[in-house]
PDB file of C-alpha atoms and ligand atoms in Angstrom:
ATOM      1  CA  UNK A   1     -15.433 -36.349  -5.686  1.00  0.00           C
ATOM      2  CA  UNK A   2     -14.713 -32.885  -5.086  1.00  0.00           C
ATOM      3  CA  UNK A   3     -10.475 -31.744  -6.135  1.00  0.00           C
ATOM      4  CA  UNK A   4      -8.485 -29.311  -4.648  1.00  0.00           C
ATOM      5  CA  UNK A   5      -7.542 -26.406  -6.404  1.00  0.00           C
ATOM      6  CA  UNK A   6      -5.554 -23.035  -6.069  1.00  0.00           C
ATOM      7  CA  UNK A   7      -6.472 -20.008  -6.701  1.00  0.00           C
ATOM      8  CA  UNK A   8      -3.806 -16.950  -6.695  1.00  0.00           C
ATOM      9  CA  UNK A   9      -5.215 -13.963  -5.915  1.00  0.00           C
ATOM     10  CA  UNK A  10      -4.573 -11.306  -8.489  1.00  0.00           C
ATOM     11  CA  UNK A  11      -4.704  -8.664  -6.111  1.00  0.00           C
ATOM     12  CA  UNK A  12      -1.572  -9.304  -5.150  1.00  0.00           C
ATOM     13  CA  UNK A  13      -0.265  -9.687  -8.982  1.00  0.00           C
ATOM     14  CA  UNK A  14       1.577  -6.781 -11.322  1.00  0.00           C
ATOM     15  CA  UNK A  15      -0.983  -5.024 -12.973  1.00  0.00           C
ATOM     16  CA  UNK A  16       1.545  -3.383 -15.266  1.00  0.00           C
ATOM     17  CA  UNK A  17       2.002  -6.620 -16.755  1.00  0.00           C
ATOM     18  CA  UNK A  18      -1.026  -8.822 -15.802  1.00  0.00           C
ATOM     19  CA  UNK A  19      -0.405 -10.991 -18.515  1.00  0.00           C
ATOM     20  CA  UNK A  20       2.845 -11.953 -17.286  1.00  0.00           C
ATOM     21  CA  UNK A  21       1.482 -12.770 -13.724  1.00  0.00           C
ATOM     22  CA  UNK A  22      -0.727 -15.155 -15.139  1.00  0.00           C
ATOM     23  CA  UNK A  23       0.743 -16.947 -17.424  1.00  0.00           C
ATOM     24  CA  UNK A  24       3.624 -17.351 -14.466  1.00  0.00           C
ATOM     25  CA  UNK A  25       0.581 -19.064 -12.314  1.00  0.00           C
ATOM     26  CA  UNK A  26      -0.508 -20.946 -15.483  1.00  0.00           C
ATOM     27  CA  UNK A  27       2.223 -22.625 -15.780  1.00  0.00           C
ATOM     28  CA  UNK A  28       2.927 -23.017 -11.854  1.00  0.00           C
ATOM     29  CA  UNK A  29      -0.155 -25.271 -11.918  1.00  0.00           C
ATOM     30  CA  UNK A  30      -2.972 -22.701 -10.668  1.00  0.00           C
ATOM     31  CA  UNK A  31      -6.406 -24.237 -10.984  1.00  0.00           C
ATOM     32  CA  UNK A  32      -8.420 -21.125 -10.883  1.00  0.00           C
ATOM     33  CA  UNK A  33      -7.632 -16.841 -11.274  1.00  0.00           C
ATOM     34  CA  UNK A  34      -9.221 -15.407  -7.916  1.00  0.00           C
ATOM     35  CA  UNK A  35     -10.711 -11.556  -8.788  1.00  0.00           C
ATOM     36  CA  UNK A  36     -11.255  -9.652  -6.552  1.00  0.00           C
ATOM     37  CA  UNK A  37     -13.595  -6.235  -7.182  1.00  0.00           C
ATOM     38  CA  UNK A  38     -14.203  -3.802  -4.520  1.00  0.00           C
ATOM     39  CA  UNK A  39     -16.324  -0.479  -4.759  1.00  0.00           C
ATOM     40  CA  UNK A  40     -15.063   1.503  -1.720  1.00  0.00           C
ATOM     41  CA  UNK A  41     -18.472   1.193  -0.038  1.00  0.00           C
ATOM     42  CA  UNK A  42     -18.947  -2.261   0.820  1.00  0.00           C
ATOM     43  CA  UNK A  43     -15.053  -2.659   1.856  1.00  0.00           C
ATOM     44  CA  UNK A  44     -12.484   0.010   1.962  1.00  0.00           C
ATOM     45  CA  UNK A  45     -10.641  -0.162  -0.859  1.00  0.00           C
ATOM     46  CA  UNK A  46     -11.518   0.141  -4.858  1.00  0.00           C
ATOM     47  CA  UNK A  47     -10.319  -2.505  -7.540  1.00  0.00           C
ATOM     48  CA  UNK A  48     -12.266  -2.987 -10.856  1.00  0.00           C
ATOM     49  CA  UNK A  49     -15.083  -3.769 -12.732  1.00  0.00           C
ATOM     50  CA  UNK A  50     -16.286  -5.942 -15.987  1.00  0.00           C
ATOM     51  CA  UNK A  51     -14.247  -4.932 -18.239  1.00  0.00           C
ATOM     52  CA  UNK A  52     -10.948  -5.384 -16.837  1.00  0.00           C
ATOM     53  CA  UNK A  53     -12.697  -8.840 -16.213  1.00  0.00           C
ATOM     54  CA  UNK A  54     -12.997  -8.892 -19.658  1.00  0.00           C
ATOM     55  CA  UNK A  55      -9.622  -8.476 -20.693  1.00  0.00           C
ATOM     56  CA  UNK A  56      -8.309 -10.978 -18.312  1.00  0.00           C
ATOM     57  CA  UNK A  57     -10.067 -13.943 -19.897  1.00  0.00           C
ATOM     58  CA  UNK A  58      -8.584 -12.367 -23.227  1.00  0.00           C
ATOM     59  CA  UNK A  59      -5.230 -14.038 -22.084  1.00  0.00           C
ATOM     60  CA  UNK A  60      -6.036 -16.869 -19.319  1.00  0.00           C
ATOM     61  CA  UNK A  61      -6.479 -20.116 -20.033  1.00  0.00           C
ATOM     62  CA  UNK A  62      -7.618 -21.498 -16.625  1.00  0.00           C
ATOM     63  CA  UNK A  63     -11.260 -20.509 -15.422  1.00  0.00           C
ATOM     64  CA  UNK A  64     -12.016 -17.108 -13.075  1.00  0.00           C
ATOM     65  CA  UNK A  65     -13.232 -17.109  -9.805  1.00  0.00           C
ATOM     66  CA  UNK A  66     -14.811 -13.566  -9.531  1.00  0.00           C
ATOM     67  CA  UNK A  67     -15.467 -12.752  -6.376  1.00  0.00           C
ATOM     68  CA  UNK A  68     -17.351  -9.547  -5.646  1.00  0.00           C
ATOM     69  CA  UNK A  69     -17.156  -7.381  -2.562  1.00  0.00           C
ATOM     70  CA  UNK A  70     -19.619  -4.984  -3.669  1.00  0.00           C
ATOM     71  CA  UNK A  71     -22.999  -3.273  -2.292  1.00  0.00           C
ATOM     72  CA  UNK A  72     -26.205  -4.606  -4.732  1.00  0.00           C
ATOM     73  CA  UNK A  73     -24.571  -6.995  -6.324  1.00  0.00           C
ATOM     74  CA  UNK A  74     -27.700  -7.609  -8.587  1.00  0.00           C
ATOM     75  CA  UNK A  75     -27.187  -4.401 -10.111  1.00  0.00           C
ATOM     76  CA  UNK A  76     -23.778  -5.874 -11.800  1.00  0.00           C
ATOM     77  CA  UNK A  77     -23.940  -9.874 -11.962  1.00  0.00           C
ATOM     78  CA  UNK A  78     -24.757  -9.868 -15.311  1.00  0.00           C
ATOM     79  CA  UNK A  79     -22.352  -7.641 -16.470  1.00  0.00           C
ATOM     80  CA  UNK A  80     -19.652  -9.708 -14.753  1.00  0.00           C
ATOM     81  CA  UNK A  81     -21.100 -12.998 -16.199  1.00  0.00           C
ATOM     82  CA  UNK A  82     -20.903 -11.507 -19.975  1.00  0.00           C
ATOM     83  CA  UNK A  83     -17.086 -10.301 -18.730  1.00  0.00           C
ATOM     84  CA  UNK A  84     -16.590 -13.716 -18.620  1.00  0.00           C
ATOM     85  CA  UNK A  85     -16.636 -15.026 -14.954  1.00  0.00           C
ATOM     86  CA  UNK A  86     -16.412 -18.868 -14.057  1.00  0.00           C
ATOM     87  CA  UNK A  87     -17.591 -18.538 -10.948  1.00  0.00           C
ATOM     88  CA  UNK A  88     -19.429 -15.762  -9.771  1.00  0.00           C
ATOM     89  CA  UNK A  89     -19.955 -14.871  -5.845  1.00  0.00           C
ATOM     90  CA  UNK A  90     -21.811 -11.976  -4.010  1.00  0.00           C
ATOM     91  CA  UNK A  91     -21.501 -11.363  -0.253  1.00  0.00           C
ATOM     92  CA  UNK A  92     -24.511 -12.737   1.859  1.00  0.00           C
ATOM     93  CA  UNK A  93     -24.274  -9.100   3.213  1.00  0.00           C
ATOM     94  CA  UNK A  94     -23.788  -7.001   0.199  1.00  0.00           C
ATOM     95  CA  UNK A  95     -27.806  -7.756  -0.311  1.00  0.00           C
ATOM     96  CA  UNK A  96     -31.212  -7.866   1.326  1.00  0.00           C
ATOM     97  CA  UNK A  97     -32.412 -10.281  -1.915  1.00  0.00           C
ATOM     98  CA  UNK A  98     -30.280 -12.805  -2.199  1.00  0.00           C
ATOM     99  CA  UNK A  99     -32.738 -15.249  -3.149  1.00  0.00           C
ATOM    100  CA  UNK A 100     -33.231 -13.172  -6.630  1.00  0.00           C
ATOM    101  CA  UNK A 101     -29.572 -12.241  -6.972  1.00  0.00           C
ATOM    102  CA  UNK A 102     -28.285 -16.177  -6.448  1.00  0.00           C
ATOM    103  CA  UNK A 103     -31.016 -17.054  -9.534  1.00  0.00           C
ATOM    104  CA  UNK A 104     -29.878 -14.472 -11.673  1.00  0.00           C
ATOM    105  CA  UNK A 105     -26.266 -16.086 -11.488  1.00  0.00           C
ATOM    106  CA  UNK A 106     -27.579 -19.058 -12.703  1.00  0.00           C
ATOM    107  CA  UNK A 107     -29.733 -18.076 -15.017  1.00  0.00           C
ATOM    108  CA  UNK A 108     -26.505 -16.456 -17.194  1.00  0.00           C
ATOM    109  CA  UNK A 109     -25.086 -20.577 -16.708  1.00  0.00           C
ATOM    110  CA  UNK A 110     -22.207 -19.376 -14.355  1.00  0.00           C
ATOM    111  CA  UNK A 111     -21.285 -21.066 -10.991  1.00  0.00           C
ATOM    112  CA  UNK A 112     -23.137 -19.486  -8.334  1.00  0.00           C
ATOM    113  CA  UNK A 113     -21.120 -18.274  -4.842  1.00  0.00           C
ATOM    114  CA  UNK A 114     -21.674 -16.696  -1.818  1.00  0.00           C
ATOM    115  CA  UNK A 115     -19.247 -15.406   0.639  1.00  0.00           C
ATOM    116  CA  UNK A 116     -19.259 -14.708   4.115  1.00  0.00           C
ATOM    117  CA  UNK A 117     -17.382 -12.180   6.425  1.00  0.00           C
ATOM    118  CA  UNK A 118     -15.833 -13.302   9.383  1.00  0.00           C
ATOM    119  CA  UNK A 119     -18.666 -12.184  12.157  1.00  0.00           C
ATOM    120  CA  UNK A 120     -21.416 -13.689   9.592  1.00  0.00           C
ATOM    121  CA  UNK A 121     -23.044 -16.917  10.802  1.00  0.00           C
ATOM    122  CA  UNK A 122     -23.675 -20.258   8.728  1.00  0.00           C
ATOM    123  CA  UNK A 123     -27.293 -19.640   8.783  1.00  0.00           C
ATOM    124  CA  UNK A 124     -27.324 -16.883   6.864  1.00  0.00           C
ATOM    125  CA  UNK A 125     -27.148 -19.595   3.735  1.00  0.00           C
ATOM    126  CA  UNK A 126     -28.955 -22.594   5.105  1.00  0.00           C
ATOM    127  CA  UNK A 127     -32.127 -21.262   3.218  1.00  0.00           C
ATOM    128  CA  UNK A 128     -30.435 -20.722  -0.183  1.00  0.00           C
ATOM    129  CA  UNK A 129     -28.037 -24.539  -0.306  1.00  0.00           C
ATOM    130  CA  UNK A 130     -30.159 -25.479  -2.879  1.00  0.00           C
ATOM    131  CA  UNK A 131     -28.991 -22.730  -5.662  1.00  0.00           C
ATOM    132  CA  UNK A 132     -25.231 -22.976  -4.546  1.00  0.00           C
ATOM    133  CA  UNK A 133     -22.269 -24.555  -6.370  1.00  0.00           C
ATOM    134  CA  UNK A 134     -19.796 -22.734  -4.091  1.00  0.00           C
ATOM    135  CA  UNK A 135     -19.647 -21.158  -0.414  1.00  0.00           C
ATOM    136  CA  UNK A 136     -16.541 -18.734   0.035  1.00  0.00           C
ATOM    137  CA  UNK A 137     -15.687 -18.405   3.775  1.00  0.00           C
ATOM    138  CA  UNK A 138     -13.636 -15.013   4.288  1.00  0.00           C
ATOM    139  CA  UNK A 139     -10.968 -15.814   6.989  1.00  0.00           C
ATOM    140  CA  UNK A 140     -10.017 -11.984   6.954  1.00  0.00           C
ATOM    141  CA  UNK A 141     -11.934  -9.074   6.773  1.00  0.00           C
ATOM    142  CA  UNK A 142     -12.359  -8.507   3.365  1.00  0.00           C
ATOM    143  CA  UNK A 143     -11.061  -5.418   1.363  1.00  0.00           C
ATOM    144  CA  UNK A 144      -6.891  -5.830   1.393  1.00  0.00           C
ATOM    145  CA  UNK A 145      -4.404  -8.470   1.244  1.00  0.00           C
ATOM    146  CA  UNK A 146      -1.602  -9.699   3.008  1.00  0.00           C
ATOM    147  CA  UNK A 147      -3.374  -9.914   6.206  1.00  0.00           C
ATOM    148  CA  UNK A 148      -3.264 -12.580   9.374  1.00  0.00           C
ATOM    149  CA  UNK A 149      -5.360 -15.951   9.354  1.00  0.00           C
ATOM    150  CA  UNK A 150      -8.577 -15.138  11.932  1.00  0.00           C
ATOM    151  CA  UNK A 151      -8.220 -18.455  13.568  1.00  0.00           C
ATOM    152  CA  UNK A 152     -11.788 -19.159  14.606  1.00  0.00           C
ATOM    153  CA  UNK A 153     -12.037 -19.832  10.534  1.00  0.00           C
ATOM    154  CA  UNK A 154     -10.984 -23.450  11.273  1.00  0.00           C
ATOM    155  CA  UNK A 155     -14.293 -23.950  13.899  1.00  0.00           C
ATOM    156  CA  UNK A 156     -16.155 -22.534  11.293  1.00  0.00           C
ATOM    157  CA  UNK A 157     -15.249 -24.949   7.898  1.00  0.00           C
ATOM    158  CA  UNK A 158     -15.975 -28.010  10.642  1.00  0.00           C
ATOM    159  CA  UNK A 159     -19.483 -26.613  11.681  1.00  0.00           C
ATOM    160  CA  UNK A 160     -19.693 -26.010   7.814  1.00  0.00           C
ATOM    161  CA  UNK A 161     -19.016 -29.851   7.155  1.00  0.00           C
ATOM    162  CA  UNK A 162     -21.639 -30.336   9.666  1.00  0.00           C
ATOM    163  CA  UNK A 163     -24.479 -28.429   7.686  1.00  0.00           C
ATOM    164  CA  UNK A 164     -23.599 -29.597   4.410  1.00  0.00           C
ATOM    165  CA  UNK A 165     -23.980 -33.025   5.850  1.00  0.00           C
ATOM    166  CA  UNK A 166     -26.877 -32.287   7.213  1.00  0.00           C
ATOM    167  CA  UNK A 167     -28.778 -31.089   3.798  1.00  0.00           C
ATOM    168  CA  UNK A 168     -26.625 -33.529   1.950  1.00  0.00           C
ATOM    169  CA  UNK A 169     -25.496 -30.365   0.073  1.00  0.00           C
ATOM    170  CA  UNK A 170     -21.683 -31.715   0.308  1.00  0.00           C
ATOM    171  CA  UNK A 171     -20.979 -31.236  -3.555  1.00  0.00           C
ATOM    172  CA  UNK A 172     -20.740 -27.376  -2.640  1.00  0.00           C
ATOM    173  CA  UNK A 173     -17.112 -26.463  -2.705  1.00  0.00           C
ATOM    174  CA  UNK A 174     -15.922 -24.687  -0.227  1.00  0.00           C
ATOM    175  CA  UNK A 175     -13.673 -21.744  -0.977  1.00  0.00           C
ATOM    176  CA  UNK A 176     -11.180 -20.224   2.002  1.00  0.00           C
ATOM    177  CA  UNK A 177      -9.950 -16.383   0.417  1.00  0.00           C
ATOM    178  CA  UNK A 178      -7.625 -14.989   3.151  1.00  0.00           C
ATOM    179  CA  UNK A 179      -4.402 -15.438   5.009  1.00  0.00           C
ATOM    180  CA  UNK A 180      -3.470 -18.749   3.423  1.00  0.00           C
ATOM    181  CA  UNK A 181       0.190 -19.547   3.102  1.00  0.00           C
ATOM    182  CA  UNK A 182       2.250 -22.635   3.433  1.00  0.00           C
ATOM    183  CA  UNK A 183       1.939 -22.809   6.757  1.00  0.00           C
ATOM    184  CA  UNK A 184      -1.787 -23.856   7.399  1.00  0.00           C
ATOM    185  CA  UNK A 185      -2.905 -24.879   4.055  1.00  0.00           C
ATOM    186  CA  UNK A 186      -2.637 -28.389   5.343  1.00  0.00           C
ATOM    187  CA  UNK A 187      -5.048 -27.520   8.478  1.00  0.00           C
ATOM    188  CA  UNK A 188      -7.178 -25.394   6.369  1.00  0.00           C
ATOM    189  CA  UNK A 189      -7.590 -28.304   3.808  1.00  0.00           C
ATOM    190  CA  UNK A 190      -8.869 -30.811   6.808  1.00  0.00           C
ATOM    191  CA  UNK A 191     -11.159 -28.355   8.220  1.00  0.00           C
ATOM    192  CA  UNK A 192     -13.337 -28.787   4.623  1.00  0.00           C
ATOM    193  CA  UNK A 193     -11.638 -26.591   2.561  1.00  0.00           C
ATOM    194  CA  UNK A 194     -12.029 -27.296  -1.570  1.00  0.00           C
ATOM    195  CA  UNK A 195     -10.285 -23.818  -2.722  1.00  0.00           C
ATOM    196  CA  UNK A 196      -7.458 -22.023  -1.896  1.00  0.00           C
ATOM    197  CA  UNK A 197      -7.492 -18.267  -1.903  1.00  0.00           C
ATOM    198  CA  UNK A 198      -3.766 -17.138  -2.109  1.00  0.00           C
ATOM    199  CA  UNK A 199      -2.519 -13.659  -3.056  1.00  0.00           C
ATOM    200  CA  UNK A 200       0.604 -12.533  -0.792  1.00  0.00           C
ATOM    201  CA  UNK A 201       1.719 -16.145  -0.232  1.00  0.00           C
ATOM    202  CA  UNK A 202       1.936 -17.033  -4.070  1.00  0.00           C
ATOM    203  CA  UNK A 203       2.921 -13.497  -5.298  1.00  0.00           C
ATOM    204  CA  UNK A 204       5.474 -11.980  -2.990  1.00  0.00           C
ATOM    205  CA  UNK A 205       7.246 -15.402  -2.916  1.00  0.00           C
ATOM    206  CA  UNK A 206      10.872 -15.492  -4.352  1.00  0.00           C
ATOM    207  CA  UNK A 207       9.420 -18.166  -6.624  1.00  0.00           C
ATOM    208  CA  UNK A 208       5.559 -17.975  -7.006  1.00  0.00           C
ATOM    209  CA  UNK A 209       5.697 -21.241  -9.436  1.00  0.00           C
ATOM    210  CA  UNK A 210       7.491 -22.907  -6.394  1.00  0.00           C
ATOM    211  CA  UNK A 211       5.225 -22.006  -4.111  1.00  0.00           C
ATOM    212  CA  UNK A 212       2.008 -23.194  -5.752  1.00  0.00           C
ATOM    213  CA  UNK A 213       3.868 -26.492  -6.219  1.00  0.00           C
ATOM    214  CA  UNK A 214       4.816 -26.620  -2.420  1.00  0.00           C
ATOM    215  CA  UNK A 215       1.007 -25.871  -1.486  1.00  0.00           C
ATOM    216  CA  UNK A 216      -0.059 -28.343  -3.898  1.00  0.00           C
ATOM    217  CA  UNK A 217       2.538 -31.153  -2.506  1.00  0.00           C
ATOM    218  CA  UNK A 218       0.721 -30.007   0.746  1.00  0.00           C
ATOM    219  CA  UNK A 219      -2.744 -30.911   0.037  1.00  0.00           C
ATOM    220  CA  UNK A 220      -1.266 -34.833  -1.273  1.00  0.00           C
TER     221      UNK A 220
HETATM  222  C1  DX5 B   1      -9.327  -9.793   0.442  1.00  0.00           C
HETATM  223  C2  DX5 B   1      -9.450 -10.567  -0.842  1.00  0.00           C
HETATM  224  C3  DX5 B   1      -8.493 -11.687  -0.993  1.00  0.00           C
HETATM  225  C4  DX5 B   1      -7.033 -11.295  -0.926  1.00  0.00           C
HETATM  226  C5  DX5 B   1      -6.339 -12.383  -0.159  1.00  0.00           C
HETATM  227  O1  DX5 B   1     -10.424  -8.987   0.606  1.00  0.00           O
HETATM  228  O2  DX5 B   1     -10.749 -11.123  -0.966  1.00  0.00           O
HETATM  229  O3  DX5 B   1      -8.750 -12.474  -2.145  1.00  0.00           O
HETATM  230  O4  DX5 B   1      -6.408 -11.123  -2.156  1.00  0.00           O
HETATM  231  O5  DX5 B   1      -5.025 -12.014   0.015  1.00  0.00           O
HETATM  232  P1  DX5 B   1      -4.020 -12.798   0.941  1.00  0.00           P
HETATM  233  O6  DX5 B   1      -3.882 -14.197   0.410  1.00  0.00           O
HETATM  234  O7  DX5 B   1      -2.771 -11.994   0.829  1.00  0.00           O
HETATM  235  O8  DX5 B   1      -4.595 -12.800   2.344  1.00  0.00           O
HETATM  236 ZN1   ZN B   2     -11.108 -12.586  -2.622  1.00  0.00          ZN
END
């Protein structure tokens, strides 16, 4: 049986004092610490890399879901595993090898994910089920936070259901990273989501601990 589980997104969080952020989260009940790294190439926008990975597990207690939204992933997987990454996921269109980049995940003994963007269709995975422990499904375009909910996510968890039915592959979790807030965590959650991606919701609330609770209470 599969749980549900938040995941701020640190993207949203005070860098100045990252420690601070996620402690506060910690202690609001946060399940996992979404990361988000970006190289300016494969989305707009730059983040970071390993080692601020690295100093992040230094001070959190609860595991990291690194989630990379970078061009040839396989280059860096490894790096990000020894950085200390939970869960690890690469975009299904960051790479023409997939295949070889999914195995290296696993082969470092860190839960292997795979995102897709909005326009990308289920079938881009239905070969690779098999190697997955996790399927993120972007319900933005990826790159920036704080953005709107592309509704036509909802049609695409169900017809995800569907397939993991299908292959009997349902012990995948499936992660939702964008626009999630209070609002339609609830319909999010019974279209077949496991995760919740949350970075403007939790962190620009007038009390993130509150707010985690509140999704949390929704999700009952
Ligand atoms: C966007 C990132 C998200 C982002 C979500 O590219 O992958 O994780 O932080 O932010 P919100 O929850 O504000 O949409
Ligand atoms: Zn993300």
């Amino acid at each position: 049986m599969k749980t549900k589980k938040i995941a701020p997104s640190l993207l949203s969080a005070d860098f100045s004092n990252i420690e601070k952020d996620i402690k506060m989260v910690e202690e609001g009940g946060a399940d996992l610490l979404h990361l988000d790294v970006m190289d300016g190439h494969f989305v707009p926008n730059i983040t970071f890399g390993p080692f601020i990975v690295k100093a992040i597990k230094k001070v959190a207690t609860i595991p990291l879901d690194v989630h990379l939204m970078i061009k040839n992933p396989g280059d860096y997987v490894e790096s990000f595993c020894d950085a200390g990454a939970d869960y690890l996921t690469v975009h299904v269109e960051a790479t023409p090898h997939l295949h070889r980049v999914l195995q290296q995940i696993k082969a470092k003994g860190v839960k292997v994910g795979v995102s897709l963007n909005p326009h990308t269709p289920l079938s881009s995975i239905e070969e690779v089920l098999d190697d997955l422990d996790m399927i993120l499904i972007m319900a933005v375009n990826p790159g920036f936070g704080g953005q709107s909910f592309i509704p036509n996510t909802i049609e695409k968890l169900k017809r995800l259901q569907q397939m993991l039915e299908k292959h009997q592959a349902t012990h995948i979790e499936v992660n939702v990273d964008g626009g999630i807030k209070l609002e339609n965590i609830r319909e999010v959650s019974d279209a077949g989501c496991d995760i919740f991606v949350s970075g403007s919701s939790i962190f620009k609330a007038d009390n993130p601990k509150e707010m985690i609770q509140q999704m949390k209470k929704e999700l009952e």
